[in-house]
Coordinates of N, CA and C in Angstrom, one line a residue:
T1 N 99.7 104.3 110.1 CA 98.4 103.7 109.9 C 98.3 103.2 108.4
L2 N 97.7 102.0 108.3 CA 97.5 101.4 107.0 C 96.0 101.5 106.7
Y3 N 95.6 101.8 105.5 CA 94.2 101.9 105.2 C 93.9 100.8 104.1
L4 N 92.8 100.1 104.3 CA 92.3 99.2 103.3 C 91.3 99.9 102.5
L5 N 91.5 100.0 101.2 CA 90.6 100.7 100.3 C 90.3 99.8 99.1
G6 N 89.0 99.8 98.7 CA 88.6 99.0 97.6 C 87.1 99.3 97.2
N7 N 86.7 98.7 96.1 CA 85.3 98.8 95.7 C 84.5 98.0 96.7
P8 N 83.2 98.2 96.7 CA 82.3 97.3 97.5 C 82.5 95.8 97.0
N9 N 82.4 94.9 98.0 CA 82.3 93.5 97.7 C 83.6 92.9 97.1
V10 N 84.8 93.4 97.5 CA 86.0 92.8 97.0 C 86.7 92.1 98.2
G11 N 86.1 92.1 99.4 CA 86.7 91.3 100.5 C 87.6 92.1 101.4
K12 N 87.4 93.5 101.4 CA 88.2 94.3 102.3 C 88.1 93.9 103.8
S13 N 86.9 93.6 104.2 CA 86.7 93.2 105.6 C 87.3 91.9 105.9
T14 N 87.2 91.0 104.9 CA 87.8 89.7 105.1 C 89.4 89.8 105.2
V15 N 89.9 90.7 104.4 CA 91.4 90.9 104.5 C 91.7 91.5 105.8
F16 N 90.9 92.5 106.3 CA 91.0 93.1 107.6 C 91.0 92.0 108.7
N17 N 90.1 91.1 108.6 CA 90.0 90.1 109.6 C 91.2 89.1 109.6
A18 N 91.7 88.8 108.4 CA 92.8 87.9 108.2 C 94.1 88.6 108.8
L19 N 94.2 89.9 108.6 CA 95.4 90.6 109.1 C 95.4 90.8 110.6
T20 N 94.2 91.2 111.1 CA 94.1 91.6 112.5 C 93.7 90.4 113.5
G21 N 93.1 89.4 112.9 CA 92.5 88.3 113.8 C 91.2 88.7 114.4
L22 N 90.6 89.9 114.0 CA 89.3 90.3 114.5 C 88.2 89.6 113.7
K23 N 87.0 89.9 114.1 CA 85.9 89.3 113.5 C 84.9 90.4 113.0
Q24 N 85.5 91.3 112.2 CA 84.6 92.3 111.5 C 83.6 91.6 110.7
H25 N 82.3 92.0 110.9 CA 81.2 91.4 110.1 C 81.4 91.6 108.6
T26 N 81.3 90.5 107.9 CA 81.5 90.5 106.5 C 80.1 90.2 105.8
G27 N 80.0 90.6 104.6 CA 78.8 90.3 103.8 C 78.9 90.8 102.4
N28 N 78.2 90.2 101.5 CA 78.3 90.4 100.1 C 77.1 91.2 99.6
W29 N 76.9 92.4 100.2 CA 75.9 93.3 99.7 C 76.4 94.7 99.7
S30 N 75.8 95.5 98.8 CA 76.3 96.9 98.7 C 76.1 97.7 100.0
G31 N 77.1 98.4 100.4 CA 77.0 99.3 101.6 C 77.1 98.5 102.9
K32 N 77.7 97.3 102.9 CA 77.8 96.5 104.1 C 78.7 97.2 105.1
T33 N 79.8 97.7 104.7 CA 80.7 98.5 105.6 C 80.4 100.0 105.4
V34 N 79.7 100.6 106.3 CA 79.3 102.0 106.2 C 80.2 102.9 107.0
D35 N 80.9 102.4 108.0 CA 81.8 103.2 108.8 C 83.2 102.4 108.8
A36 N 84.2 103.2 109.0 CA 85.5 102.6 109.1 C 85.6 101.7 110.3
A37 N 86.3 100.6 110.2 CA 86.6 99.7 111.3 C 88.1 99.8 111.6
F38 N 88.5 99.8 112.9 CA 89.8 100.0 113.3 C 90.4 98.7 114.0
G39 N 91.6 98.4 113.7 CA 92.3 97.2 114.3 C 93.8 97.4 114.3
K40 N 94.5 96.4 114.7 CA 95.9 96.4 114.6 C 96.4 94.9 114.6
Y41 N 97.7 94.8 114.2 CA 98.4 93.5 114.2 C 99.8 93.8 114.4
T42 N 100.6 92.8 114.9 CA 102.0 92.9 115.0 C 102.6 91.8 114.1
Y43 N 103.7 92.2 113.4 CA 104.4 91.3 112.5 C 105.8 91.7 112.5
N44 N 106.7 90.8 112.7 CA 108.2 91.1 112.8 C 108.4 92.2 113.9
N45 N 107.8 92.1 115.0 CA 107.9 93.1 116.1 C 107.5 94.5 115.7
I46 N 106.7 94.7 114.7 CA 106.3 96.0 114.3 C 104.7 96.0 114.4
E47 N 104.2 97.0 115.2 CA 102.7 97.0 115.3 C 102.2 97.9 114.2
H48 N 101.2 97.4 113.5 CA 100.5 98.2 112.5 C 99.1 98.5 112.9
K49 N 98.7 99.7 112.8 CA 97.3 100.1 113.0 C 96.7 100.0 111.6
I50 N 95.5 99.5 111.5 CA 94.8 99.3 110.2 C 93.4 99.7 110.2
I51 N 93.0 100.4 109.2 CA 91.6 100.9 109.1 C 90.9 100.3 107.8
D52 N 89.8 99.6 108.0 CA 89.0 99.1 106.9 C 88.0 100.2 106.5
M53 N 88.2 100.8 105.4 CA 87.3 101.8 104.9 C 86.1 101.2 104.2
P54 N 85.0 102.0 104.2 CA 83.8 101.5 103.4 C 84.2 101.5 101.9
G55 N 83.5 100.6 101.2 CA 83.8 100.4 99.8 C 83.4 101.7 99.0
T56 N 84.2 102.0 98.0 CA 83.9 103.1 97.1 C 84.3 102.8 95.7
H57 N 83.8 103.5 94.8 CA 84.1 103.3 93.3 C 85.1 104.4 92.8
A58 N 85.3 105.4 93.6 CA 86.2 106.5 93.2 C 86.7 107.2 94.4
V59 N 87.9 107.9 94.3 CA 88.5 108.6 95.4 C 87.5 109.8 95.8
N60 N 87.0 110.5 94.8 CA 86.0 111.6 95.1 C 84.7 111.2 94.6
S61 N 84.1 110.2 95.3 CA 82.7 109.7 94.9 C 81.7 110.7 95.3
C62 N 80.6 110.8 94.4 CA 79.5 111.7 94.8 C 78.3 110.9 95.4
F63 N 78.5 109.6 95.6 CA 77.4 108.9 96.2 C 77.4 109.0 97.8
S64 N 76.3 109.2 98.4 CA 76.3 109.5 99.8 C 76.8 108.3 100.6
E65 N 76.6 107.1 100.2 CA 77.1 106.0 101.0 C 78.6 105.8 100.9
E66 N 79.2 106.5 100.0 CA 80.7 106.5 99.8 C 81.4 107.7 100.3
E67 N 80.6 108.6 100.9 CA 81.1 109.9 101.4 C 82.2 109.8 102.5
V68 N 82.0 108.8 103.4 CA 82.9 108.6 104.5 C 84.3 108.3 103.9
T69 N 84.4 107.4 102.9 CA 85.7 107.1 102.3 C 86.3 108.2 101.6
G70 N 85.5 108.9 100.7 CA 86.0 110.0 100.0 C 86.6 111.1 100.8
T71 N 85.8 111.4 101.9 CA 86.3 112.5 102.8 C 87.6 112.1 103.5
E72 N 87.7 110.9 104.0 CA 88.8 110.4 104.7 C 90.0 110.3 103.7
I73 N 89.8 109.9 102.5 CA 90.9 109.9 101.5 C 91.5 111.2 101.3
M74 N 90.7 112.2 101.1 CA 91.2 113.5 100.7 C 91.5 114.4 101.9
L75 N 90.7 114.4 102.9 CA 90.9 115.3 104.0 C 91.4 114.8 105.3
G76 N 91.1 113.5 105.5 CA 91.4 112.9 106.8 C 90.2 112.9 107.7
S77 N 90.3 112.2 108.8 CA 89.1 112.1 109.7 C 89.4 112.8 111.0
K78 N 88.4 113.0 111.8 CA 88.5 113.6 113.1 C 89.3 112.6 114.0
D79 N 89.2 111.3 113.7 CA 89.8 110.3 114.6 C 91.3 110.1 114.3
S80 N 91.7 110.2 113.0 CA 93.1 109.9 112.7 C 94.0 111.1 112.4
Q81 N 93.4 112.3 112.1 CA 94.1 113.5 111.9 C 95.0 113.4 110.7
E82 N 94.8 112.4 109.8 CA 95.6 112.2 108.6 C 94.7 111.7 107.5
S83 N 95.0 112.1 106.3 CA 94.2 111.6 105.2 C 94.9 110.4 104.7
V84 N 94.1 109.6 103.9 CA 94.6 108.4 103.3 C 95.7 108.7 102.4
C85 N 95.6 109.8 101.6 CA 96.6 110.2 100.7 C 97.9 110.5 101.3
R86 N 97.9 111.0 102.6 CA 99.1 111.2 103.3 C 99.6 110.0 104.1
S87 N 98.9 108.9 104.0 CA 99.3 107.7 104.7 C 99.6 106.7 103.7
T88 N 99.5 105.4 104.1 CA 99.8 104.3 103.2 C 98.5 103.4 103.1
T89 N 98.4 102.8 101.9 CA 97.1 102.2 101.6 C 97.4 100.8 100.9
I90 N 96.5 99.9 101.3 CA 96.5 98.6 100.6 C 95.2 98.7 99.8
I91 N 95.3 98.7 98.5 CA 94.1 98.8 97.6 C 93.8 97.3 97.3
I92 N 92.5 97.0 97.6 CA 92.1 95.6 97.4 C 91.3 95.5 96.1
G93 N 91.7 94.6 95.3 CA 91.0 94.3 94.0 C 90.4 92.9 94.0
D94 N 89.4 92.7 93.2 CA 88.8 91.4 93.0 C 89.4 90.7 91.8
G95 N 90.1 89.6 92.1 CA 90.7 88.8 91.0 C 89.8 88.2 90.0
T96 N 88.5 88.2 90.3 CA 87.6 87.6 89.3 C 87.1 88.7 88.4
S97 N 87.3 90.0 88.7 CA 86.9 91.0 87.8 C 87.8 92.2 87.8
L98 N 89.1 92.0 87.6 CA 90.1 93.1 87.7 C 89.8 94.2 86.7
E99 N 89.3 93.9 85.5 CA 89.1 94.9 84.5 C 88.0 95.9 85.0
R100 N 87.1 95.5 85.9 CA 86.1 96.4 86.4 C 86.6 97.1 87.7
R101 N 87.5 96.5 88.3 CA 87.9 97.0 89.7 C 89.2 97.8 89.7
I102 N 89.9 97.8 88.6 CA 91.2 98.5 88.5 C 91.1 100.0 88.5
G103 N 89.9 100.6 88.2 CA 89.7 102.0 88.1 C 90.0 102.7 89.4
L104 N 89.6 102.2 90.5 CA 89.8 102.8 91.8 C 91.3 102.9 92.1
A105 N 92.1 101.9 91.8 CA 93.5 101.9 92.0 C 94.1 103.0 91.1
L106 N 93.7 103.1 89.9 CA 94.3 104.1 89.0 C 93.9 105.5 89.5
D107 N 92.7 105.7 89.9 CA 92.2 106.9 90.5 C 93.0 107.3 91.7
Y108 N 93.2 106.4 92.6 CA 94.0 106.6 93.8 C 95.4 107.0 93.5
L109 N 96.1 106.3 92.6 CA 97.5 106.5 92.3 C 97.6 107.9 91.6
E110 N 96.7 108.3 90.8 CA 96.7 109.6 90.2 C 96.6 110.7 91.2
K111 N 95.7 110.6 92.2 CA 95.4 111.6 93.2 C 96.3 111.6 94.4
C112 N 96.8 110.4 94.7 CA 97.5 110.3 96.0 C 99.0 109.8 95.9
G113 N 99.4 109.4 94.7 CA 100.8 108.9 94.6 C 100.9 107.4 94.8
N114 N 102.2 106.9 94.8 CA 102.4 105.5 94.8 C 102.7 104.9 96.2
N115 N 102.1 105.5 97.3 CA 102.2 105.0 98.6 C 101.2 103.9 98.9
A116 N 101.2 102.9 98.0 CA 100.2 101.8 98.1 C 100.8 100.5 97.7
I117 N 100.0 99.5 98.0 CA 100.2 98.1 97.5 C 98.9 97.7 96.9
F118 N 98.9 97.1 95.7 CA 97.7 96.6 95.1 C 97.6 95.1 95.5
C119 N 96.5 94.7 96.2 CA 96.3 93.4 96.7 C 95.1 92.8 96.0
V120 N 95.4 91.8 95.2 CA 94.4 91.1 94.4 C 93.8 90.0 95.3
N121 N 92.6 90.1 95.7 CA 91.9 89.1 96.5 C 91.1 88.2 95.7
L122 N 90.7 87.1 96.2 CA 89.8 86.1 95.6 C 90.6 85.4 94.4
C123 N 91.9 85.2 94.6 CA 92.7 84.6 93.6 C 92.3 83.1 93.4
D124 N 91.9 82.5 94.5 CA 91.5 81.1 94.4 C 90.2 80.9 93.5
I125 N 89.3 81.8 93.7 CA 88.1 81.8 92.8 C 88.4 82.1 91.4
A126 N 89.3 83.1 91.2 CA 89.7 83.4 89.8 C 90.4 82.2 89.1
K127 N 91.2 81.5 89.9 CA 91.9 80.3 89.3 C 90.8 79.3 88.9
K128 N 89.8 79.0 89.8 CA 88.8 78.1 89.5 C 88.0 78.4 88.2
K129 N 87.9 79.8 88.0 CA 87.2 80.2 86.8 C 88.1 80.3 85.6
G130 N 89.3 79.9 85.7 CA 90.2 79.9 84.6 C 90.8 81.2 84.3
I131 N 90.7 82.2 85.2 CA 91.3 83.5 85.0 C 92.8 83.5 85.4
E132 N 93.6 83.9 84.5 CA 95.0 84.0 84.8 C 95.4 85.5 84.9
I133 N 96.1 85.7 86.0 CA 96.5 87.1 86.3 C 98.0 87.2 86.2
N134 N 98.5 88.1 85.4 CA 99.9 88.4 85.2 C 100.3 89.5 86.2
F135 N 100.7 89.0 87.4 CA 101.0 89.9 88.5 C 102.2 90.8 88.1
E136 N 103.2 90.3 87.4 CA 104.4 91.0 87.0 C 104.0 92.2 86.1
K137 N 103.2 91.9 85.1 CA 102.7 93.0 84.2 C 101.9 94.0 84.9
L138 N 101.0 93.5 85.8 CA 100.1 94.4 86.6 C 101.0 95.3 87.5
Q139 N 102.0 94.8 88.1 CA 102.9 95.6 88.9 C 103.6 96.6 88.1
K140 N 104.1 96.2 86.9 CA 104.8 97.2 86.1 C 103.9 98.3 85.6
T141 N 102.7 97.9 85.2 CA 101.7 98.9 84.8 C 101.3 99.9 85.9
L142 N 101.0 99.4 87.1 CA 100.6 100.3 88.2 C 101.8 101.0 88.8
G143 N 103.0 100.5 88.8 CA 104.1 101.1 89.4 C 104.2 101.0 90.9
I144 N 103.4 100.0 91.4 CA 103.5 99.7 92.8 C 103.5 98.2 93.0
P145 N 103.9 97.7 94.2 CA 103.9 96.3 94.4 C 102.5 95.7 94.3
V146 N 102.4 94.5 93.7 CA 101.1 93.8 93.6 C 101.3 92.4 94.2
I147 N 100.3 91.9 94.9 CA 100.3 90.6 95.4 C 98.9 90.0 95.3
G148 N 98.9 88.6 95.1 CA 97.6 87.9 95.1 C 97.4 87.1 96.3
I149 N 96.2 87.1 96.8 CA 95.9 86.4 98.1 C 94.5 85.8 97.9
S150 N 94.1 85.0 98.9 CA 92.7 84.5 99.1 C 92.5 84.7 100.6
A151 N 91.9 85.9 101.0 CA 91.8 86.2 102.4 C 90.9 85.3 103.1
K152 N 89.8 84.8 102.5 CA 88.9 83.9 103.2 C 89.6 82.6 103.6
K153 N 90.5 82.1 102.8 CA 91.3 80.9 103.1 C 92.6 81.3 103.8
K154 N 92.8 82.6 104.1 CA 94.0 83.1 104.7 C 95.3 82.7 103.9
S155 N 95.1 82.5 102.6 CA 96.2 82.1 101.7 C 97.1 83.4 101.4
D156 N 98.4 83.3 101.6 CA 99.3 84.3 101.3 C 99.2 85.6 102.2
I157 N 98.5 85.5 103.3 CA 98.4 86.6 104.2 C 99.8 87.0 104.8
N158 N 100.6 86.0 105.2 CA 102.0 86.3 105.7 C 102.8 86.9 104.6
S159 N 102.6 86.5 103.3 CA 103.3 87.2 102.2 C 102.9 88.6 102.1
L160 N 101.6 88.9 102.3 CA 101.1 90.3 102.3 C 101.8 91.1 103.4
K161 N 101.8 90.5 104.6 CA 102.5 91.2 105.8 C 103.9 91.4 105.5
T162 N 104.6 90.5 104.9 CA 106.0 90.7 104.5 C 106.2 91.8 103.5
L163 N 105.3 91.9 102.5 CA 105.4 92.9 101.5 C 105.1 94.3 102.2
I164 N 104.2 94.3 103.1 CA 103.9 95.6 103.9 C 105.2 96.0 104.6
D165 N 105.8 95.1 105.3 CA 107.1 95.4 106.0 C 108.2 95.8 105.0
D166 N 108.3 95.2 103.9 CA 109.4 95.5 102.9 C 109.1 96.8 102.2
Y167 N 107.8 97.1 101.9 CA 107.6 98.3 101.1 C 107.0 99.5 101.8
I168 N 106.0 99.2 102.6 CA 105.2 100.2 103.3 C 106.0 100.8 104.5
V169 N 106.6 99.9 105.3 CA 107.3 100.4 106.6 C 108.3 101.4 106.2
P170 N 109.2 101.2 105.2 CA 110.1 102.3 104.9 C 109.5 103.6 104.5
L171 N 108.3 103.5 103.8 CA 107.5 104.7 103.5 C 107.1 105.5 104.8
L172 N 106.7 104.7 105.8 CA 106.2 105.3 107.0 C 107.3 105.9 107.8
G173 N 108.5 105.4 107.7 CA 109.7 105.9 108.3 C 109.7 105.7 109.8
H174 N 108.8 106.3 110.5 CA 108.9 106.3 112.0 C 108.7 104.9 112.6
N175 N 108.1 104.0 111.9 CA 108.1 102.6 112.4 C 109.3 101.8 112.0
N176 N 110.1 102.3 111.1 CA 111.2 101.6 110.6 C 112.4 101.6 111.5
P177 N 112.9 100.4 112.0 CA 114.0 100.4 112.9 C 115.3 101.1 112.3
S178 N 115.5 101.0 111.0 CA 116.7 101.6 110.4 C 116.5 103.1 110.5
F179 N 115.3 103.6 110.3 CA 115.0 105.0 110.3 C 115.3 105.5 111.7
K180 N 114.8 104.8 112.7 CA 115.1 105.2 114.1 C 116.6 105.2 114.4
A181 N 117.3 104.2 113.9 CA 118.8 104.2 114.1 C 119.4 105.4 113.5
L182 N 118.9 105.8 112.3 CA 119.5 106.9 111.6 C 119.2 108.2 112.4
L183 N 118.0 108.3 112.9 CA 117.7 109.5 113.7 C 118.5 109.6 115.0
T184 N 118.8 108.4 115.6 CA 119.6 108.4 116.8 C 121.1 108.8 116.4
A185 N 121.5 108.3 115.3 CA 122.9 108.6 114.9 C 123.0 110.1 114.6
L186 N 122.0 110.7 113.9 CA 122.0 112.1 113.6 C 121.9 113.0 114.9
A187 N 121.2 112.5 115.9 CA 121.1 113.2 117.2 C 122.4 113.2 117.9
I188 N 123.2 112.1 117.8 CA 124.5 112.0 118.5 C 125.5 112.9 117.8
M189 N 125.4 113.1 116.4 CA 126.3 113.9 115.7 C 126.0 115.4 115.9
A190 N 124.8 115.7 116.3 CA 124.4 117.2 116.4 C 125.1 117.8 117.5

């Protein structure tokens, strides 16, 4: 299972829609997503389950509207039986205000480890505003893969899917064909 995590109003639901082809309601107001949305997509013959989490400012937020996300991150949910920390996460950031949005990524990485991709959304708007993002430096600083997209325009969504397959699928193991082949080989040798 892949989780979409990010601050409110960074375009998580738009990324979710671009990945899954679903029509999750999107809006630019605080608390728009108050429950997790569930979907899936298939890419390179691998099916990915994906969960769009409500926006949050911290992994352990004390605000009631962010409680769903905080609980799911640390403890897991009754639906998935796994916490976000024990799964894999796409952390969505806003390219127009990375300095204000990077805190959640740092908080997540500190508490949950590097089982994540940092996805900078709204890169088209950032470019129009003259904001230059040094993705290589950001990736080196965070220690996880970083990619820039524009979910609303569906720009670089396939690049994100490829990055998920290249980085996240090996972390998941059980969805990885090479991992399955290794298990089969080990079973034959036993």
